[in-house]
CSV table of C-alpha atoms and ligand atoms in Angstrom, one decimal:
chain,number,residue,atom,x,y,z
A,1,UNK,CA,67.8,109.9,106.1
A,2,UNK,CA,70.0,106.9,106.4
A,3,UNK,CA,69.0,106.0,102.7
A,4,UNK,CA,73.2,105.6,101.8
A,5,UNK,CA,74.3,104.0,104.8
A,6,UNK,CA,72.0,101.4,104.7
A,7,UNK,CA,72.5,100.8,101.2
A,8,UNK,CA,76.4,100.1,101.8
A,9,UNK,CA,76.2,98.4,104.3
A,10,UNK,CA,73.4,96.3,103.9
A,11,UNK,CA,75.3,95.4,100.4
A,12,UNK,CA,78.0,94.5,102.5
A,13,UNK,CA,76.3,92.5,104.3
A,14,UNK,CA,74.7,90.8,101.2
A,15,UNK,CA,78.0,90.4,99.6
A,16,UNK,CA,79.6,88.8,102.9
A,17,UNK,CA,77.2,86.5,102.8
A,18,UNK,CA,78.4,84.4,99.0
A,19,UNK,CA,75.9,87.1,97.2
A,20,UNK,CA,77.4,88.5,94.7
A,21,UNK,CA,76.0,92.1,94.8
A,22,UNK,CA,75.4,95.0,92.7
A,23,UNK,CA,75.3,98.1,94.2
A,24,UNK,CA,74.1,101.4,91.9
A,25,UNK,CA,74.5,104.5,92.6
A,26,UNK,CA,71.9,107.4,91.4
A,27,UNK,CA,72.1,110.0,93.6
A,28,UNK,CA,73.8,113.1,92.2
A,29,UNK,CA,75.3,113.5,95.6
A,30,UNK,CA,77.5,110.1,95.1
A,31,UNK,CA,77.4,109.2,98.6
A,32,UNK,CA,77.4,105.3,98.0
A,33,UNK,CA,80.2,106.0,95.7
A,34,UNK,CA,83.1,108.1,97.3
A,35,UNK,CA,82.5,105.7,100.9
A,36,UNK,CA,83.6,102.8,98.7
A,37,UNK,CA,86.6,104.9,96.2
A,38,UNK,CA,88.8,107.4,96.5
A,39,UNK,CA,87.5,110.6,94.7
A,40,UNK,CA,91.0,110.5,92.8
A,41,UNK,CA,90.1,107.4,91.0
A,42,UNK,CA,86.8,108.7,89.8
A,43,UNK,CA,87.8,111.7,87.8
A,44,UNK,CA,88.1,110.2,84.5
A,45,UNK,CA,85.7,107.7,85.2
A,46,UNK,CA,82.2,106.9,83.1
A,47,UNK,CA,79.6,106.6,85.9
A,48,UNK,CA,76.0,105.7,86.1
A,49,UNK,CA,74.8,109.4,84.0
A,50,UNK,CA,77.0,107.9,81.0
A,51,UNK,CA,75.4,104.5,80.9
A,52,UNK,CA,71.8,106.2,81.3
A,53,UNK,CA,72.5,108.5,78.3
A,54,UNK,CA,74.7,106.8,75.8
A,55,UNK,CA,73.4,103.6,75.0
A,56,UNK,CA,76.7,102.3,73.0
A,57,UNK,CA,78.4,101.8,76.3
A,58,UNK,CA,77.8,99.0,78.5
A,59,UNK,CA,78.3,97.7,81.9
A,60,UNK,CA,82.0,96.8,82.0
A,61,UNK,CA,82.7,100.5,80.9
A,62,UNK,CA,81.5,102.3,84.2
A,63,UNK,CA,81.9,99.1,86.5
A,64,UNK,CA,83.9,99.2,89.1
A,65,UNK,CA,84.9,96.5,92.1
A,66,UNK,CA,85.1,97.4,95.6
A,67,UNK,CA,87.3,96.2,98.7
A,68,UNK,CA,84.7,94.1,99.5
A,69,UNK,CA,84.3,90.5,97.9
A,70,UNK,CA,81.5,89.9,95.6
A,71,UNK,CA,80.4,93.5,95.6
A,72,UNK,CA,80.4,95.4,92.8
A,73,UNK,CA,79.7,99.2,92.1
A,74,UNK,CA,78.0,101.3,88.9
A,75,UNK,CA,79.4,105.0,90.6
A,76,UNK,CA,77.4,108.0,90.4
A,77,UNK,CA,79.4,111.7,89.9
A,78,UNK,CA,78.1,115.1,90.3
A,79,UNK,CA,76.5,115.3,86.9
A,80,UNK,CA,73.9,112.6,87.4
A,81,UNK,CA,72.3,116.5,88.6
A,82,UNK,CA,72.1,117.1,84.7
A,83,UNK,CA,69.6,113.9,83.8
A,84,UNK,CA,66.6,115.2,85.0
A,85,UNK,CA,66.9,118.2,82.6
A,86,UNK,CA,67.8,115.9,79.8
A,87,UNK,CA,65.3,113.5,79.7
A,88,UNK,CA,62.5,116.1,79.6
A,89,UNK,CA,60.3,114.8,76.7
A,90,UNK,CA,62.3,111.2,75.8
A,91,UNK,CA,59.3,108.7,76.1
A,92,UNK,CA,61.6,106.1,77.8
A,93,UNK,CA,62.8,108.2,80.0
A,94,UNK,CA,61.5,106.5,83.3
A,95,UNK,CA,62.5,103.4,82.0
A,96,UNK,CA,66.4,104.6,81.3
A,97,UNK,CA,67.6,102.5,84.6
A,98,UNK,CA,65.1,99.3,84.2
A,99,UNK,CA,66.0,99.1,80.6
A,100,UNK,CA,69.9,99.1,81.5
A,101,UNK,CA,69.5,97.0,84.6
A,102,UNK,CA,67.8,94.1,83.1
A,103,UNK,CA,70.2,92.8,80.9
A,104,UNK,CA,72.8,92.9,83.4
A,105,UNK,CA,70.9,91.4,86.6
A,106,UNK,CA,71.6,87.6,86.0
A,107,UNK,CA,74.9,88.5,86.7
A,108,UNK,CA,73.9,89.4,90.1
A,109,UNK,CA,71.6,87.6,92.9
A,110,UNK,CA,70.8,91.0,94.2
A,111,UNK,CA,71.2,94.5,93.2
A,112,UNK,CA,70.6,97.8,95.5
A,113,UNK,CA,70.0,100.4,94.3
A,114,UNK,CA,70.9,104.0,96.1
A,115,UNK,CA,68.4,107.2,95.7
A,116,UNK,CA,68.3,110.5,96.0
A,117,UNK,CA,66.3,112.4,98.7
A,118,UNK,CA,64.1,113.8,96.3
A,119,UNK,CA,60.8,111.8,94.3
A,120,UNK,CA,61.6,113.4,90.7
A,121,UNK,CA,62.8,111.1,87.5
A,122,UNK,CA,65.8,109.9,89.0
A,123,UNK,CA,63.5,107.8,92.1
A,124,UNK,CA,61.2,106.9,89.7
A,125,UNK,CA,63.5,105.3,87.6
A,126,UNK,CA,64.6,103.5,90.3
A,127,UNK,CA,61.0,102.7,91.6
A,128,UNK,CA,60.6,101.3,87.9
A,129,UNK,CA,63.4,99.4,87.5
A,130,UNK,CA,63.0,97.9,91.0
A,131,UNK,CA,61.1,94.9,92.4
A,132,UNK,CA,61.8,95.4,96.1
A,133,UNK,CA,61.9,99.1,98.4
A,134,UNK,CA,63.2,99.2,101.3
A,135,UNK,CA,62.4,102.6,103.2
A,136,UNK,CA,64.4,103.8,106.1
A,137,UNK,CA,62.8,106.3,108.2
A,138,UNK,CA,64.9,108.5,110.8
A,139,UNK,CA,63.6,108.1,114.1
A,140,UNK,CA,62.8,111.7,114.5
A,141,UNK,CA,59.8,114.3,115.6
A,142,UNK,CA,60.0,114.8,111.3
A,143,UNK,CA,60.0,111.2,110.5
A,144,UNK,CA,56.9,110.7,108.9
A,145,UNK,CA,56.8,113.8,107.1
A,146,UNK,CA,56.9,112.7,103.1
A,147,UNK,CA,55.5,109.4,104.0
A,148,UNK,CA,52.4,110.6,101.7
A,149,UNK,CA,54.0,111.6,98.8
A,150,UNK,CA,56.3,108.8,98.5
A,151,UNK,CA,53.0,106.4,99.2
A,152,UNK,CA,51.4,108.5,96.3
A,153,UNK,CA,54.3,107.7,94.3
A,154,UNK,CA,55.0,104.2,94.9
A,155,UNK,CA,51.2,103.5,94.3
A,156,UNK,CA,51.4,105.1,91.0
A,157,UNK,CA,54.3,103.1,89.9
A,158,UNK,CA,52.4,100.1,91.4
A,159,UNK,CA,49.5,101.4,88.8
A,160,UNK,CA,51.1,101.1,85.3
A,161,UNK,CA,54.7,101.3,84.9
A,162,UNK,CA,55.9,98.5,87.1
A,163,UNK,CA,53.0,96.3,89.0
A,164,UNK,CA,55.8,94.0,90.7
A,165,UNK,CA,57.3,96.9,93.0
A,166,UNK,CA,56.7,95.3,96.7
A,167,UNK,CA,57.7,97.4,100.1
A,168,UNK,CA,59.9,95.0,101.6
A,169,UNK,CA,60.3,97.0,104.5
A,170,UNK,CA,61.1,100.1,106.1
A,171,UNK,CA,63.6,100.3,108.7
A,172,UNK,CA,63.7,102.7,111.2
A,173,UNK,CA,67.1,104.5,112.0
A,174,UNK,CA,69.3,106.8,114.0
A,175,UNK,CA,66.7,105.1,116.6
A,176,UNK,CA,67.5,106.0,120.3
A,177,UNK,CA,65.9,103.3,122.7
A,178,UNK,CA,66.5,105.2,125.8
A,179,UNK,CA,64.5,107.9,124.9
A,180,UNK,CA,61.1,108.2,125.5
A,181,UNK,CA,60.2,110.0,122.0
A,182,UNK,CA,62.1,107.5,120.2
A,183,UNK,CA,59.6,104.6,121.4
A,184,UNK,CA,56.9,106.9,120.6
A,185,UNK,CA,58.2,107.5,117.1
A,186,UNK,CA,58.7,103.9,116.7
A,187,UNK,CA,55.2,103.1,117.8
A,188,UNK,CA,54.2,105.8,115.4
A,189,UNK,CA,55.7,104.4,112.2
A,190,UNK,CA,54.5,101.2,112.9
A,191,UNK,CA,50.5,102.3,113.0
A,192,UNK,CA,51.5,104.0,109.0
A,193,UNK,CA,53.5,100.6,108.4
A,194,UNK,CA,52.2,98.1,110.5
A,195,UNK,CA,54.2,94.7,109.9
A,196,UNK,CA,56.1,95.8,107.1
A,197,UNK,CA,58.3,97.5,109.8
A,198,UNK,CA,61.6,95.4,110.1
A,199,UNK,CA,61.9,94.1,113.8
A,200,UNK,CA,65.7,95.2,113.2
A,201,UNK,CA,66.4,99.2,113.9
A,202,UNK,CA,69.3,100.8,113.4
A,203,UNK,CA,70.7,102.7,116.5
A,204,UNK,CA,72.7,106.1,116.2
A,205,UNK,CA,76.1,104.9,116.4
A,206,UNK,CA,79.5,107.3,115.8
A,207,UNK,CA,81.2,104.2,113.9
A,208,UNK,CA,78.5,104.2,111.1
A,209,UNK,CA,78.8,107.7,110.5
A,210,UNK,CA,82.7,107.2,110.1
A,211,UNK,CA,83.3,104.4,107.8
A,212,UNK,CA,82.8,105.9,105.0
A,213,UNK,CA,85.6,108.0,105.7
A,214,UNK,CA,87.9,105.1,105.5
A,215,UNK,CA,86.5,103.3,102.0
A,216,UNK,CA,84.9,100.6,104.7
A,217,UNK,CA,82.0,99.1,105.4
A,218,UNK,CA,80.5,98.8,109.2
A,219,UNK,CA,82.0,94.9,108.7
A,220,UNK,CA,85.1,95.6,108.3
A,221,UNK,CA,85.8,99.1,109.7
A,222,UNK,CA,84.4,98.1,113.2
A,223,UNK,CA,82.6,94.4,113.5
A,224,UNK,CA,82.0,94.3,117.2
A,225,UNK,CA,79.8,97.8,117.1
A,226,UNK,CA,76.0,97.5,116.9
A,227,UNK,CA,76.1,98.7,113.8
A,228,UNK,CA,77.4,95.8,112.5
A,229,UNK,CA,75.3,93.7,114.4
A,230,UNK,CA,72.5,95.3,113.4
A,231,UNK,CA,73.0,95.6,109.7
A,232,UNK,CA,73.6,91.9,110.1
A,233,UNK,CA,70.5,91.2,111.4
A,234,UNK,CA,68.7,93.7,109.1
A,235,UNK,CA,70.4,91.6,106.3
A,236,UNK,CA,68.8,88.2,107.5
A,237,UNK,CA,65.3,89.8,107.8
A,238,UNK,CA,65.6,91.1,104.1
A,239,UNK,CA,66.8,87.9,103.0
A,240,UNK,CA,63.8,86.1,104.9
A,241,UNK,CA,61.4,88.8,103.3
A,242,UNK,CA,62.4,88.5,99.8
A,243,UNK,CA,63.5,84.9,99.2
B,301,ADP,N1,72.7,105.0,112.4
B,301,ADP,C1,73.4,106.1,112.2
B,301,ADP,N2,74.1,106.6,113.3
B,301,ADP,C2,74.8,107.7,113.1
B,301,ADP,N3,74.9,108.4,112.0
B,301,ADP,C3,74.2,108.0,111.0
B,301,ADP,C4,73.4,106.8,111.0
B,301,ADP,N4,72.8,106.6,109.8
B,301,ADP,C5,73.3,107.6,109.0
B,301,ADP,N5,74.1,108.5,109.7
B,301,ADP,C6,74.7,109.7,109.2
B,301,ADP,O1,73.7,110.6,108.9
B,301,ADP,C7,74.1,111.3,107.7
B,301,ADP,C8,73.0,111.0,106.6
B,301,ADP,O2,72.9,109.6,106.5
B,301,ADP,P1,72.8,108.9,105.0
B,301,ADP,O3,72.8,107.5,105.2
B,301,ADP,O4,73.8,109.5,104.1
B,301,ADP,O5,71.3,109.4,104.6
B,301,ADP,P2,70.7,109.7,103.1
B,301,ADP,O6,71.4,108.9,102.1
B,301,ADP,O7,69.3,109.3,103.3
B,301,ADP,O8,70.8,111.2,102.9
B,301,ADP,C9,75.4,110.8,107.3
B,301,ADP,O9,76.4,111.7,107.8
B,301,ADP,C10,75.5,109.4,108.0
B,301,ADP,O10,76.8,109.1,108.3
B,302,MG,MG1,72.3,109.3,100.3
């Protein structure tokens, strides 16, 4: 958990910065999507299914800008559900994202990409077509629970179908340094993750959990709140990590 709002917010953050950012959404769920646009204004729009399945269209057809300088968005919609299904037996079919990714990434110095929860075709083409993850972990009793799979997964990847795929990091969120069990938990993830553990967490905060709700990011929707000031910070150490 906490996948989404770090992906908008550390794009944000990116973008706010001079980047000029990319930020693509393949989670059937859309959650990077509807916090930047009104749900109105996506109804008759081509999305991130449309450009993984018909290769006639390109970029500028599903594109669309965001309030927030220099960041960009490919939007996901509800029928990304249907891909999985549909690329049953197509021999490219890990490499749909990578392959429409690559032509467009000089146009970007970053993109993000946003996942689903779950590690089936729709991750993997993001594993695939990515050379950086970024893993955040809820600070929770639960948090390490998956951790093997998606080690499993991420080493298979590593194996053949892209050797370049580095952990960047993983962040640890909805952290509560007051509590006892959250320094525990803490301490925990970092003996799985050792130093690849960002010194940045992200603390539970009501005005991350909001923003979305007003087509904002944390910058803009409340720049004094941690949040802000740690997604800032999160921001440099990525930056530090992958330039
Ligand atoms: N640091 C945080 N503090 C408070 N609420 C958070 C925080 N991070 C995420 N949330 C909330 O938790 C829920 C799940 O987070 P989200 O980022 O959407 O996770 P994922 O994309 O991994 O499912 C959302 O309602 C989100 O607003
Ligand atoms: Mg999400």
């Amino acid at each position: 958990m906490g996948k989404t709002t770090t992906a908008i917010n550390l794009s944000a953050a990116l973008a706010q910065k001079g980047m000029k950012v990319l930020l693509a959404d393949i989670d059937p769920q859309a959650n990077s999507t509807i916090s930047f646009i009104d749900n109105g204004n996506l109804e008759q729009s081509l999305s991130i299914y449309d450009l993984m399945t018909d290769m006639k269209l390109s970029l500028s057809d599903v594109l669309k800008k965001t309030s927030v300088q220099n960041l960009d968005l490919i939007p996901s919609r509800i029928h990304m559900a249907k891909l999985e299904r549909e690329l049953i037996g197509e021999l490219d079919a890990p490499f749909r994202l990578k392959d429409r990714l690559d032509p467009i990434c000089k146009m970007y110095d970053v993109v993000v990409i946003d996942t689903p929860p779950t590690l089936g075709l729709i991750t993997v083409n993001a594993l695939v077509a990515a050379t950086h993850l970024i893993i955040p972990i809820q600070s929770s009793y639960f948090a390490l629970e998956g951790t093997d799979d998606l080690l499993e997964t991420i080493n298979r990847i590593k194996a053949r179908p892209n050797p370049e795929l580095e952990v960047l990091g993983v962040v640890v969120t909805l952290h509560d340094r007051r509590t006892t069990l959250s320094r525990d938990i803490y301490d925990q993830i970092c003996q799985v993750f050792g130093d690849k553990v960002f010194s940045t967490t992200i603390s539970k905060s009501v005005r991350l959990e909001e923003s979305p709700a007003y087509k904002e990011s944390i910058f803009t929707f409340a720049p004094a709140s941690t949040g802000a000031v740690e997604y800032a910070n999160l921001c440099e150490e990525v930056i530090r990590r992958a330039c």
